XYZ file of C-alpha atoms in Angstrom:
683
model
C -179.967 14.020 4.530
C -183.380 14.394 6.197
C -181.995 17.060 8.546
C -180.553 18.978 5.642
C -183.878 18.727 3.862
C -185.839 20.260 6.702
C -183.919 23.548 6.721
C -185.965 26.503 5.544
C -185.753 27.307 1.865
C -185.041 30.868 0.762
C -183.970 30.663 -2.853
C -186.404 31.307 -5.705
C -186.452 28.600 -8.377
C -187.089 31.178 -11.093
C -184.030 33.254 -10.121
C -181.365 30.567 -10.568
C -178.512 31.266 -12.985
C -177.309 28.642 -15.456
C -174.375 27.816 -13.166
C -176.681 27.385 -10.138
C -179.054 25.246 -12.214
C -176.179 22.952 -13.104
C -174.962 22.619 -9.527
C -178.421 22.173 -8.010
C -180.166 19.894 -10.515
C -178.045 18.585 -13.365
C -175.062 17.483 -11.260
C -177.384 15.485 -8.999
C -179.181 13.863 -11.960
C -175.803 12.776 -13.360
C -174.728 11.347 -9.997
C -178.027 9.439 -9.707
C -177.275 7.888 -13.111
C -173.914 6.697 -11.768
C -171.597 9.270 -13.386
C -168.413 10.272 -11.534
C -167.170 13.850 -11.921
C -163.522 14.419 -12.906
C -163.381 10.738 -13.908
C -165.861 10.336 -16.773
C -167.600 13.749 -16.711
C -165.736 16.831 -17.918
C -167.304 20.242 -17.323
C -166.712 23.219 -19.685
C -165.036 20.957 -22.229
C -163.323 23.046 -24.973
C -164.130 22.289 -28.630
C -162.906 23.778 -31.891
C -164.845 24.365 -35.080
C -167.754 26.371 -33.671
C -169.305 28.901 -36.113
C -168.324 31.942 -34.020
C -165.514 34.524 -34.280
C -163.062 32.577 -32.128
C -164.080 29.208 -33.613
C -164.137 27.678 -30.141
C -166.807 26.714 -27.647
C -167.147 25.224 -24.168
C -169.529 22.303 -23.758
C -171.316 22.390 -20.389
C -170.723 18.659 -19.872
C -169.137 15.883 -21.932
C -169.608 12.278 -20.766
C -166.812 9.841 -21.657
C -166.730 6.064 -22.070
C -164.122 3.664 -20.704
C -162.274 3.831 -24.039
C -161.798 7.596 -23.630
C -164.237 8.422 -26.435
C -167.041 10.945 -25.829
C -170.473 9.334 -25.414
C -172.677 12.407 -24.910
C -172.795 16.187 -24.744
C -175.094 18.085 -22.395
C -176.133 21.686 -23.007
C -177.605 23.355 -19.914
C -179.860 26.406 -19.705
C -181.157 28.194 -16.610
C -184.383 26.877 -15.074
C -186.555 29.651 -16.517
C -185.309 29.106 -20.093
C -186.899 26.754 -22.613
C -184.434 23.838 -22.919
C -185.025 23.835 -26.701
C -183.119 27.111 -26.759
C -179.962 25.015 -26.407
C -180.850 22.379 -29.013
C -178.938 23.849 -31.966
C -175.985 24.793 -29.763
C -175.807 21.179 -28.508
C -175.930 19.883 -32.102
C -173.042 22.165 -33.096
C -171.014 20.913 -30.118
C -171.746 17.325 -31.225
C -170.536 18.215 -34.757
C -167.261 19.589 -33.323
C -166.696 16.565 -31.079
C -167.416 14.161 -33.937
C -164.705 15.873 -36.017
C -162.282 15.903 -33.082
C -162.818 12.299 -31.894
C -164.324 10.412 -34.847
C -167.457 9.423 -32.905
C -170.761 11.277 -32.865
C -171.997 11.711 -29.281
C -175.592 11.445 -28.092
C -177.075 14.913 -27.461
C -178.823 16.019 -24.261
C -180.178 19.492 -23.569
C -181.850 20.547 -20.337
C -182.921 23.364 -18.011
C -182.681 21.164 -14.914
C -186.417 20.428 -14.918
C -186.936 19.260 -18.505
C -184.352 17.106 -20.245
C -184.306 15.962 -23.882
C -182.277 13.213 -25.555
C -181.471 13.479 -29.257
C -179.825 10.498 -30.899
C -179.885 12.375 -34.190
C -178.663 9.447 -36.294
C -181.772 7.496 -35.289
C -184.663 9.457 -33.763
C -186.081 12.949 -33.300
C -185.467 14.513 -29.881
C -187.692 13.262 -27.061
C -188.246 14.175 -23.424
C -186.607 11.941 -20.799
C -186.690 11.958 -17.004
C -182.910 11.929 -16.549
C -179.583 10.864 -18.057
C -178.475 7.473 -19.361
C -175.585 5.791 -17.550
C -172.254 4.906 -19.168
C -173.179 1.352 -20.267
C -176.502 2.512 -21.735
C -174.895 5.302 -23.778
C -172.158 2.934 -25.007
C -174.869 0.509 -26.123
C -176.772 3.266 -27.987
C -173.608 4.123 -29.912
C -172.673 0.468 -30.561
C -176.170 -0.187 -31.926
C -175.522 2.254 -34.760
C -173.452 -0.513 -36.369
C -174.752 -3.653 -34.595
C -178.494 -3.186 -35.207
C -179.832 -5.265 -38.107
C -182.795 -4.041 -40.171
C -186.225 -5.495 -39.399
C -187.243 -5.708 -43.061
C -187.068 -9.459 -43.745
C -187.118 -11.053 -40.322
C -187.289 -14.798 -39.757
C -190.022 -15.697 -37.256
C -189.524 -18.850 -35.190
C -192.454 -21.193 -35.941
C -191.943 -22.991 -32.640
C -193.015 -19.786 -30.899
C -195.675 -18.401 -33.258
C -196.998 -20.370 -36.217
C -200.400 -18.780 -36.872
C -200.780 -16.252 -39.681
C -202.156 -13.425 -37.518
C -199.441 -13.830 -34.874
C -196.797 -13.427 -37.581
C -198.660 -10.431 -39.013
C -198.659 -8.850 -35.534
C -194.891 -9.411 -35.161
C -194.249 -7.897 -38.610
C -196.548 -4.927 -37.871
C -194.511 -4.115 -34.745
C -191.233 -4.520 -36.682
C -192.565 -2.198 -39.377
C -193.555 0.448 -36.798
C -190.079 0.286 -35.210
C -188.343 0.493 -38.605
C -190.382 3.640 -39.230
C -188.876 5.175 -36.069
C -191.973 4.741 -33.912
C -191.210 3.844 -30.301
C -194.662 2.623 -29.259
C -196.926 -0.174 -30.517
C -200.336 -1.465 -29.402
C -201.573 -4.980 -30.218
C -205.274 -5.775 -29.877
C -205.653 -9.553 -29.672
C -208.619 -11.536 -28.388
C -208.027 -13.487 -25.189
C -206.897 -16.975 -26.161
C -205.385 -15.947 -29.502
C -201.820 -16.045 -28.149
C -200.943 -12.499 -26.994
C -198.106 -13.747 -24.794
C -196.672 -15.990 -27.526
C -196.765 -13.038 -29.913
C -194.907 -10.889 -27.366
C -192.318 -13.682 -26.936
C -191.836 -13.795 -30.710
C -191.321 -10.009 -30.810
C -188.701 -10.259 -28.033
C -187.000 -13.103 -29.921
C -186.817 -11.078 -33.160
C -185.697 -7.827 -31.485
C -182.972 -9.486 -29.395
C -181.627 -11.450 -32.390
C -181.484 -8.232 -34.435
C -179.740 -6.314 -31.606
C -182.579 -3.841 -31.150
C -183.104 -4.654 -27.478
C -181.045 -6.098 -24.644
C -182.958 -5.486 -21.393
C -186.728 -6.020 -21.282
C -189.377 -5.306 -18.637
C -192.714 -7.166 -18.550
C -195.419 -5.509 -16.418
C -198.756 -7.000 -15.339
C -201.220 -6.088 -12.607
C -201.483 -9.522 -10.950
C -198.841 -11.743 -9.360
C -200.285 -14.806 -11.105
C -200.005 -13.107 -14.512
C -196.376 -12.175 -13.815
C -195.534 -15.772 -12.854
C -197.388 -17.202 -15.870
C -195.678 -14.846 -18.300
C -192.245 -15.667 -16.879
C -192.946 -19.401 -17.224
C -194.030 -18.931 -20.869
C -190.897 -16.932 -21.744
C -188.696 -19.440 -19.907
C -190.219 -22.325 -21.878
C -190.043 -20.696 -25.327
C -186.830 -18.625 -24.935
C -184.698 -20.854 -22.667
C -181.484 -18.894 -23.345
C -182.874 -15.591 -22.046
C -181.957 -14.898 -18.395
C -185.145 -14.020 -16.503
C -186.004 -12.504 -13.134
C -189.321 -12.293 -11.308
C -188.994 -9.193 -9.101
C -191.651 -10.595 -6.753
C -189.321 -13.494 -6.015
C -186.225 -12.658 -3.973
C -184.338 -15.653 -5.365
C -183.735 -14.011 -8.749
C -181.026 -11.410 -9.395
C -182.275 -8.568 -11.629
C -178.749 -7.254 -12.279
C -177.771 -10.498 -14.001
C -181.063 -10.885 -15.909
C -181.884 -9.677 -19.398
C -185.627 -9.723 -18.744
C -187.451 -8.596 -15.599
C -191.073 -9.470 -14.732
C -192.946 -7.363 -12.189
C -196.220 -5.919 -10.971
C -196.523 -2.119 -11.086
C -196.193 -1.385 -7.328
C -193.118 -3.648 -7.023
C -191.450 -1.801 -9.920
C -192.290 1.584 -8.368
C -190.336 0.573 -5.248
C -187.512 -1.153 -7.121
C -186.590 1.959 -9.138
C -185.357 3.643 -5.948
C -184.300 0.591 -3.968
C -182.622 -1.856 -6.387
C -178.851 -1.350 -6.476
C -176.021 -2.793 -8.525
C -173.074 -4.568 -6.910
C -171.165 -1.262 -6.941
C -173.962 0.425 -4.956
C -175.232 2.539 -7.871
C -178.873 2.606 -8.933
C -179.736 -0.475 -11.030
C -182.878 0.702 -12.816
C -181.682 3.919 -14.435
C -183.628 5.852 -17.072
C -182.162 3.895 -19.997
C -181.920 0.458 -18.333
C -184.751 -1.126 -20.330
C -184.846 -1.086 -24.127
C -188.379 -2.536 -24.284
C -191.313 -2.465 -21.855
C -194.219 -4.863 -22.444
C -197.502 -3.915 -20.767
C -199.932 -6.794 -20.374
C -203.561 -5.694 -20.658
C -203.012 -2.015 -21.443
C -205.819 0.274 -20.413
C -206.333 3.838 -19.310
C -206.336 3.299 -15.540
C -202.884 1.627 -15.646
C -201.339 4.674 -17.365
C -203.089 7.039 -14.978
C -202.165 5.221 -11.785
C -198.618 4.204 -12.701
C -197.722 6.960 -15.111
C -194.513 7.628 -13.164
C -193.041 4.317 -14.421
C -193.726 5.148 -18.075
C -192.457 8.709 -17.664
C -189.298 7.471 -15.950
C -188.036 4.760 -18.313
C -187.020 5.753 -21.841
C -187.902 2.521 -23.637
C -189.814 1.176 -26.617
C -193.349 0.487 -25.342
C -195.412 -2.535 -26.434
C -199.004 -2.689 -25.173
C -201.156 -5.827 -25.287
C -204.930 -5.781 -24.838
C -207.967 -7.976 -25.494
C -210.399 -5.037 -25.553
C -211.837 -4.597 -29.092
C -210.186 -1.719 -30.969
C -213.402 0.323 -31.321
C -214.024 0.086 -27.583
C -210.578 1.226 -26.405
C -210.746 4.797 -25.154
C -209.014 7.700 -26.868
C -206.569 8.186 -23.959
C -204.999 4.755 -24.492
C -204.435 5.486 -28.186
C -202.882 8.821 -27.191
C -200.453 7.051 -24.832
C -199.224 5.056 -27.847
C -199.191 8.070 -30.203
C -201.785 6.336 -32.380
C -204.841 7.549 -34.247
C -208.057 6.834 -32.356
C -209.356 3.358 -33.288
C -206.214 2.375 -35.226
C -203.910 0.086 -33.196
C -200.622 -1.214 -34.607
C -202.375 -4.537 -35.264
C -205.744 -6.058 -34.320
C -207.034 -9.634 -34.277
C -210.434 -9.715 -32.619
C -212.821 -12.368 -31.326
C -215.134 -12.368 -34.394
C -212.214 -13.052 -36.731
C -210.748 -15.676 -34.390
C -214.111 -17.486 -34.255
C -214.402 -17.298 -38.061
C -210.874 -18.732 -38.395
C -211.704 -21.551 -35.993
C -209.165 -20.525 -33.347
C -211.677 -19.531 -30.641
C -215.336 -20.186 -29.800
C -218.054 -17.557 -29.417
C -220.394 -16.913 -26.504
C -224.154 -16.843 -26.107
C -225.733 -14.824 -23.336
C -228.623 -15.443 -21.004
C -229.443 -12.019 -19.576
C -231.705 -12.324 -16.558
C -233.029 -9.291 -14.754
C -233.394 -10.071 -11.091
C -236.208 -7.809 -9.998
C -234.561 -6.620 -6.785
C -231.209 -5.896 -8.412
C -232.817 -3.842 -11.169
C -235.647 -2.020 -9.422
C -234.613 -1.837 -5.808
C -236.605 -3.190 -2.891
C -239.987 -1.861 -1.822
C -240.804 -3.176 1.633
C -244.564 -3.178 1.075
C -244.213 -5.511 -1.918
C -242.272 -8.206 -0.043
C -243.753 -11.464 1.226
C -243.714 -12.066 4.991
C -240.672 -14.317 4.653
C -238.872 -11.696 2.522
C -239.748 -8.961 5.023
C -238.162 -11.034 7.773
C -234.984 -11.535 5.723
C -234.977 -7.834 4.765
C -235.034 -6.868 8.438
C -232.153 -9.241 9.160
C -230.107 -8.016 6.180
C -230.618 -4.256 6.385
C -230.365 -1.842 9.240
C -233.807 -0.743 10.378
C -232.800 2.883 9.840
C -232.536 2.373 6.087
C -236.222 3.112 5.649
C -239.052 1.580 3.677
C -237.393 1.510 0.251
C -233.859 0.767 -0.895
C -232.667 1.768 -4.343
C -230.699 -0.700 -6.438
C -227.436 1.203 -5.863
C -227.600 0.270 -2.159
C -228.352 -3.339 -2.933
C -224.965 -4.951 -2.619
C -226.219 -6.694 0.498
C -229.100 -8.198 -1.468
C -226.579 -10.065 -3.609
C -226.022 -12.072 -0.435
C -229.725 -12.801 -0.098
C -230.315 -16.540 -0.158
C -233.297 -16.345 -2.543
C -231.232 -14.382 -5.067
C -228.328 -16.834 -4.848
C -230.661 -19.845 -5.057
C -232.290 -18.458 -8.231
C -228.881 -18.029 -9.864
C -227.675 -21.517 -8.873
C -230.879 -23.253 -10.002
C -230.708 -21.409 -13.355
C -227.131 -22.558 -13.782
C -227.857 -26.199 -12.945
C -230.925 -26.262 -15.234
C -229.702 -24.239 -18.226
C -225.906 -24.534 -18.076
C -223.954 -26.512 -20.684
C -223.379 -30.075 -19.457
C -220.762 -32.748 -20.205
C -220.563 -36.544 -19.835
C -223.662 -37.114 -21.934
C -225.564 -34.447 -20.024
C -224.916 -36.031 -16.613
C -222.619 -33.347 -15.215
C -222.494 -29.547 -15.394
C -219.496 -28.400 -17.448
C -216.679 -26.397 -15.878
C -218.150 -23.095 -14.659
C -216.782 -19.844 -13.232
C -219.055 -17.683 -11.073
C -217.654 -14.150 -10.709
C -218.591 -12.984 -7.198
C -218.450 -9.513 -5.670
C -216.153 -10.321 -2.743
C -214.950 -13.210 -0.583
C -217.984 -13.131 1.713
C -220.297 -13.258 -1.300
C -218.315 -16.176 -2.765
C -218.485 -18.124 0.495
C -222.239 -17.584 0.741
C -222.743 -18.845 -2.840
C -220.863 -22.074 -2.033
C -222.784 -22.494 1.250
C -226.094 -22.190 -0.620
C -224.937 -24.621 -3.327
C -224.093 -27.230 -0.685
C -227.512 -26.674 0.934
C -229.373 -27.018 -2.379
C -227.319 -29.909 -3.759
C -226.028 -31.942 -0.773
C -225.608 -35.009 -3.009
C -222.342 -33.508 -4.336
C -220.804 -33.775 -0.824
C -219.226 -30.318 -0.798
C -216.661 -30.785 -3.558
C -218.607 -29.622 -6.637
C -218.474 -25.846 -5.999
C -215.472 -24.227 -4.312
C -214.291 -20.676 -3.582
C -211.066 -19.886 -5.458
C -209.500 -16.569 -4.491
C -206.390 -15.151 -2.841
C -207.735 -15.609 0.688
C -207.837 -19.414 0.325
C -204.767 -21.331 1.511
C -203.155 -23.484 -1.199
C -205.401 -21.888 -3.833
C -203.057 -23.096 -6.601
C -203.994 -26.733 -5.845
C -207.666 -25.780 -6.321
C -206.877 -24.074 -9.644
C -204.969 -27.204 -10.743
C -207.924 -29.446 -9.839
C -210.412 -27.111 -11.538
C -208.200 -27.149 -14.663
C -208.368 -30.968 -14.816
C -211.478 -32.172 -16.662
C -211.485 -35.385 -14.593
C -211.373 -33.698 -11.185
C -213.716 -31.589 -9.075
C -214.602 -28.779 -8.512
C -216.827 -28.162 -11.533
C -217.827 -24.705 -10.274
C -215.156 -22.175 -9.279
C -216.561 -19.185 -7.410
C -213.929 -16.533 -8.016
C -213.159 -13.093 -6.660
C -210.759 -11.337 -9.062
C -208.366 -14.294 -9.313
C -209.929 -16.084 -12.312
C -211.038 -12.848 -14.040
C -207.797 -12.710 -16.011
C -204.924 -14.852 -17.124
C -205.983 -18.347 -16.036
C -206.513 -20.464 -19.159
C -208.905 -23.388 -18.762
C -210.246 -24.620 -22.135
C -212.919 -26.812 -20.458
C -214.858 -23.768 -19.146
C -218.298 -23.642 -20.818
C -220.373 -21.550 -18.388
C -219.639 -18.101 -16.967
C -221.883 -16.422 -14.397
C -221.561 -12.637 -14.034
C -222.847 -12.212 -10.473
C -221.316 -8.766 -9.918
C -221.399 -5.415 -11.671
C -218.453 -4.685 -13.957
C -217.802 -1.176 -15.249
C -214.303 -1.510 -16.709
C -214.390 -2.498 -20.375
C -210.977 -4.080 -20.108
C -212.050 -6.298 -17.204
C -215.334 -7.181 -18.940
C -213.500 -8.547 -21.998
C -210.980 -10.340 -19.810
C -213.861 -12.113 -18.061
C -215.498 -13.074 -21.377
C -212.108 -14.397 -22.490
C -212.205 -17.091 -19.787
C -214.544 -19.120 -22.016
C -213.248 -18.555 -25.559
C -210.604 -21.292 -25.785
C -211.095 -24.344 -27.983
C -211.476 -27.725 -26.291
C -211.307 -30.954 -28.301
C -213.499 -33.963 -27.506
C -215.166 -32.128 -24.601
C -218.513 -33.861 -25.172
C -217.045 -37.160 -26.387
C -214.779 -38.319 -29.214
C -215.084 -35.910 -32.162
C -217.476 -33.643 -30.233
C -215.575 -30.431 -29.593
C -216.591 -27.324 -27.682
C -218.539 -25.059 -30.074
C -219.577 -22.147 -27.827
C -219.976 -21.172 -24.180
C -222.741 -19.575 -22.127
C -222.669 -16.355 -20.131
C -225.346 -15.863 -17.473
C -225.515 -12.134 -16.721
C -227.520 -11.171 -13.632
C -226.225 -7.657 -13.071
C -227.007 -5.884 -16.347
C -223.383 -5.847 -17.538
C -224.075 -6.493 -21.239
C -226.870 -3.916 -21.184
C -224.542 -1.394 -19.522
C -221.844 -1.859 -22.180
C -224.386 -1.597 -25.005
C -225.230 1.844 -23.617
C -221.635 2.704 -22.613
C -219.456 0.941 -25.185
C -216.234 2.349 -23.696
C -217.173 1.458 -20.121
C -216.136 3.428 -17.077
C -212.600 2.952 -15.809
C -212.149 3.470 -12.083
C -210.677 6.840 -11.173
C -207.398 6.976 -9.278
C -208.522 7.365 -5.681
C -206.881 10.038 -3.531
C -205.329 8.553 -0.409
C -206.366 9.750 3.040
C -202.947 11.433 3.374
C -203.501 13.329 0.086
C -206.971 14.455 1.112
C -205.705 15.715 4.487
C -202.845 17.602 2.852
C -205.155 19.138 0.212
C -207.671 20.199 2.871
C -204.929 22.064 4.768
C -203.802 23.777 1.548
C -207.389 24.878 0.764
C -207.789 26.291 4.293
C -204.458 28.158 4.001
C -205.722 29.762 0.778
C -209.095 30.743 2.292
C -207.467 32.267 5.398
C -205.494 34.783 3.330
C -208.684 36.827 2.662
C -208.973 40.258 4.267
C -211.716 39.266 6.711
C -209.371 36.739 8.394
C -206.590 39.124 9.420
C -207.189 38.855 13.154
C -204.350 37.458 15.238
C -205.827 34.016 15.944
C -206.609 33.405 12.245
C -203.085 34.476 11.230
C -201.565 32.218 13.915
C -203.684 29.252 12.774
C -202.758 29.849 9.122
C -199.038 29.949 10.022
C -199.420 26.735 12.005
C -200.926 24.994 8.954
C -198.175 26.380 6.687
C -195.568 24.972 9.108
C -197.271 21.570 8.919
C -197.434 21.386 5.106
C -193.873 22.706 4.721
C -192.643 20.059 7.164
C -194.298 17.404 4.955
C -192.718 18.832 1.778
C -189.299 19.105 3.432
C -189.433 15.424 4.371
C -189.563 14.369 0.699
C -186.470 12.477 -0.439
C -185.208 14.423 -3.450
C -183.407 11.384 -4.852
C -186.673 9.435 -5.103
C -187.537 9.014 -8.799
C -191.135 10.243 -8.388
C -190.000 13.327 -6.462
C -187.405 14.082 -9.177
C -190.165 14.094 -11.794
C -191.855 16.972 -9.913
C -188.753 18.635 -8.442
C -189.604 22.000 -10.042
C -192.803 22.187 -7.959
C -191.245 20.677 -4.831
C -188.647 23.463 -4.780
C -191.168 26.130 -5.724
C -193.413 25.291 -2.751
C -190.566 24.599 -0.312
C -190.079 28.352 -0.356
C -192.127 29.759 2.532
C -192.587 33.119 0.802
C -194.653 31.319 -1.864
C -197.309 30.587 0.792
C -197.876 34.258 1.658
C -200.438 34.517 -1.130
C -201.611 31.339 -2.856
C -203.456 31.600 -6.176
C -205.993 29.085 -7.502
C -203.303 27.955 -9.965
C -200.876 27.367 -7.068
C -203.449 25.181 -5.320
C -203.981 23.146 -8.514
C -200.217 22.710 -8.945
C -199.888 21.535 -5.345
C -202.731 19.031 -5.780
C -201.304 17.685 -9.039
C -197.575 17.650 -8.284
C -197.047 17.676 -4.499
C -199.938 15.938 -2.683
C -199.469 12.521 -4.369
C -195.821 12.517 -3.191
C -196.502 13.149 0.509
C -195.342 10.203 2.610
C -198.143 8.711 4.758
C -197.409 8.611 8.483
C -198.248 5.489 10.451
C -200.818 7.378 12.486
C -204.138 6.024 13.649
C -206.463 5.892 10.616
C -209.509 6.845 12.704
C -207.676 9.909 14.028
C -206.780 10.935 10.455
C -210.392 10.464 9.345
C -211.567 12.616 12.256
C -209.016 15.318 11.335
C -210.237 15.259 7.733
C -213.840 15.634 8.885
C -212.907 18.653 11.039
C -210.894 20.287 8.235
C -213.776 19.709 5.810
C -216.204 21.454 8.180
C -213.734 24.335 8.686
C -213.278 24.688 4.934
C -217.028 24.714 4.295
C -217.469 27.494 6.852
C -214.594 29.514 5.395
C -215.913 29.146 1.848
C -219.338 30.404 2.918
C -217.516 33.306 4.680
C -218.915 32.142 8.008
C -215.901 31.095 10.054
C -217.078 32.250 13.459
């Protein structure tokens, strides 16, 4: 296949006829969905009853079920035509087939690049990334009679028994009854988001709205936790954790996965018969734990690929969720499907509130001025920073100063003096310190053991993914009668780990993602009975903020989500494309420039030709892949061409296992070349 792919392309995408479009794109999409031509796909299927002179028509494709009844019609247009041009024609074909066979088929119409599904007894037409397989189409048709209304649903009290959880379930049911296919629940951490999701799955499966479900989270621990919760509360549902090779996804109704694992599984997971397992219509419902903008940006391909009902869960307050997230869910800005926030939960007595101690550490806020340091500080400064840094360091370059012993000692003494204590004030309550990285966490614990040797090294421990047997540490930290009392965490305890005994949080790193900020706050909100003695329950928790996080979010209520970072491979590819464009100018028509430009074109075309056209991400951009496979297209690149390449081609390029340093050097050289070309000074 690779050899075939590397042959030079000569056809023009915009010159394909309808017949060529069908052969080149639509036939392959059908095969990828598991359809077999001449067996369950009939091409140019004749129908009677069309409103034309002859009263007959020929459907481009009809897909048949095992019972011989038609499941779907497909109307194809050439690649340059708007697929909507065929919408009415496809509907008329469906009318004819319904009269002929007594079953209304699902309608698809496509131009090979854009495909729409129209189940016109249930929903308006919507864009999909490919075709449903036979089982999925049969299920869509069966649901017309099997689906029960969601008007007066019975909610299982053993799963959700709080008023707001039931309201959330009913709000989602109401949205689905009103033909919406997306819902967003805003629920404070600790208020039972997962239980609410389990209740929704229970209701939708009992009412035959969904069969296969996908649960996505961005951490392995969250995936495992969610699976355990579903297993406990819905014991009859067959479950599979994709991160665990022991489970069989083909035999499971519900799949749990992280985003990268799912990205790989779409192409790699196969059924027993060798066909693709995760087809476009495989999942009826996708649940996204902790929905926020960066997830949809980074893993958009998953959401574009699967045609499923989407349920988002988030703890970020509704007024602080960005507009883009609401747009993903087709919701008005600031109006989620249902919201139950921390203030209300505290008022209802289901969660406790926080109080903050915001401490500005002079160095972290203002930077370091060498002249103002004491002799001892100057000595430590010289050890910590390279002598070339200069006399002053601004606070942006101060990550190293977080590791400074004086800074750490100040934070630890504050915590031990002002932190909430248990056992009649004799012992610091359970505390999480959020550190910048593993080295920072280790230094904090080293300093604690130096300052408080009487605790014999067990009171404060690093808990992160680089520690062997970290789960045993989490278990001990979760037990109010065991040490450690202080968990110094890097990412691991930011989300998902529920320890009601936690009464102190220390923000010892800068946080700029609103979603992560609220997840971190949520580590302390859970109720805890008899924490301070019989009848003395937890009433609040403390947050020590040393890095200006609360101040930042007062000024930037929506936060700053991290941008999707371009890989080194992408940047190299884009640099070559930019140079190719610059070298087409008149002043670079000498032989050596032309030869160099052709050499670069050969390199980028070789990369594009290596793309596997059956890969689901490549299929989503196939229009552009074929457009730029054509060498003639590179004779004269426009600015729009370059933008299309950067958006649709570069992210698909497969990284080679070359030396990273060599690639970085190449990028540096290309960047210098490009700068010279852009200033018209290439000599």
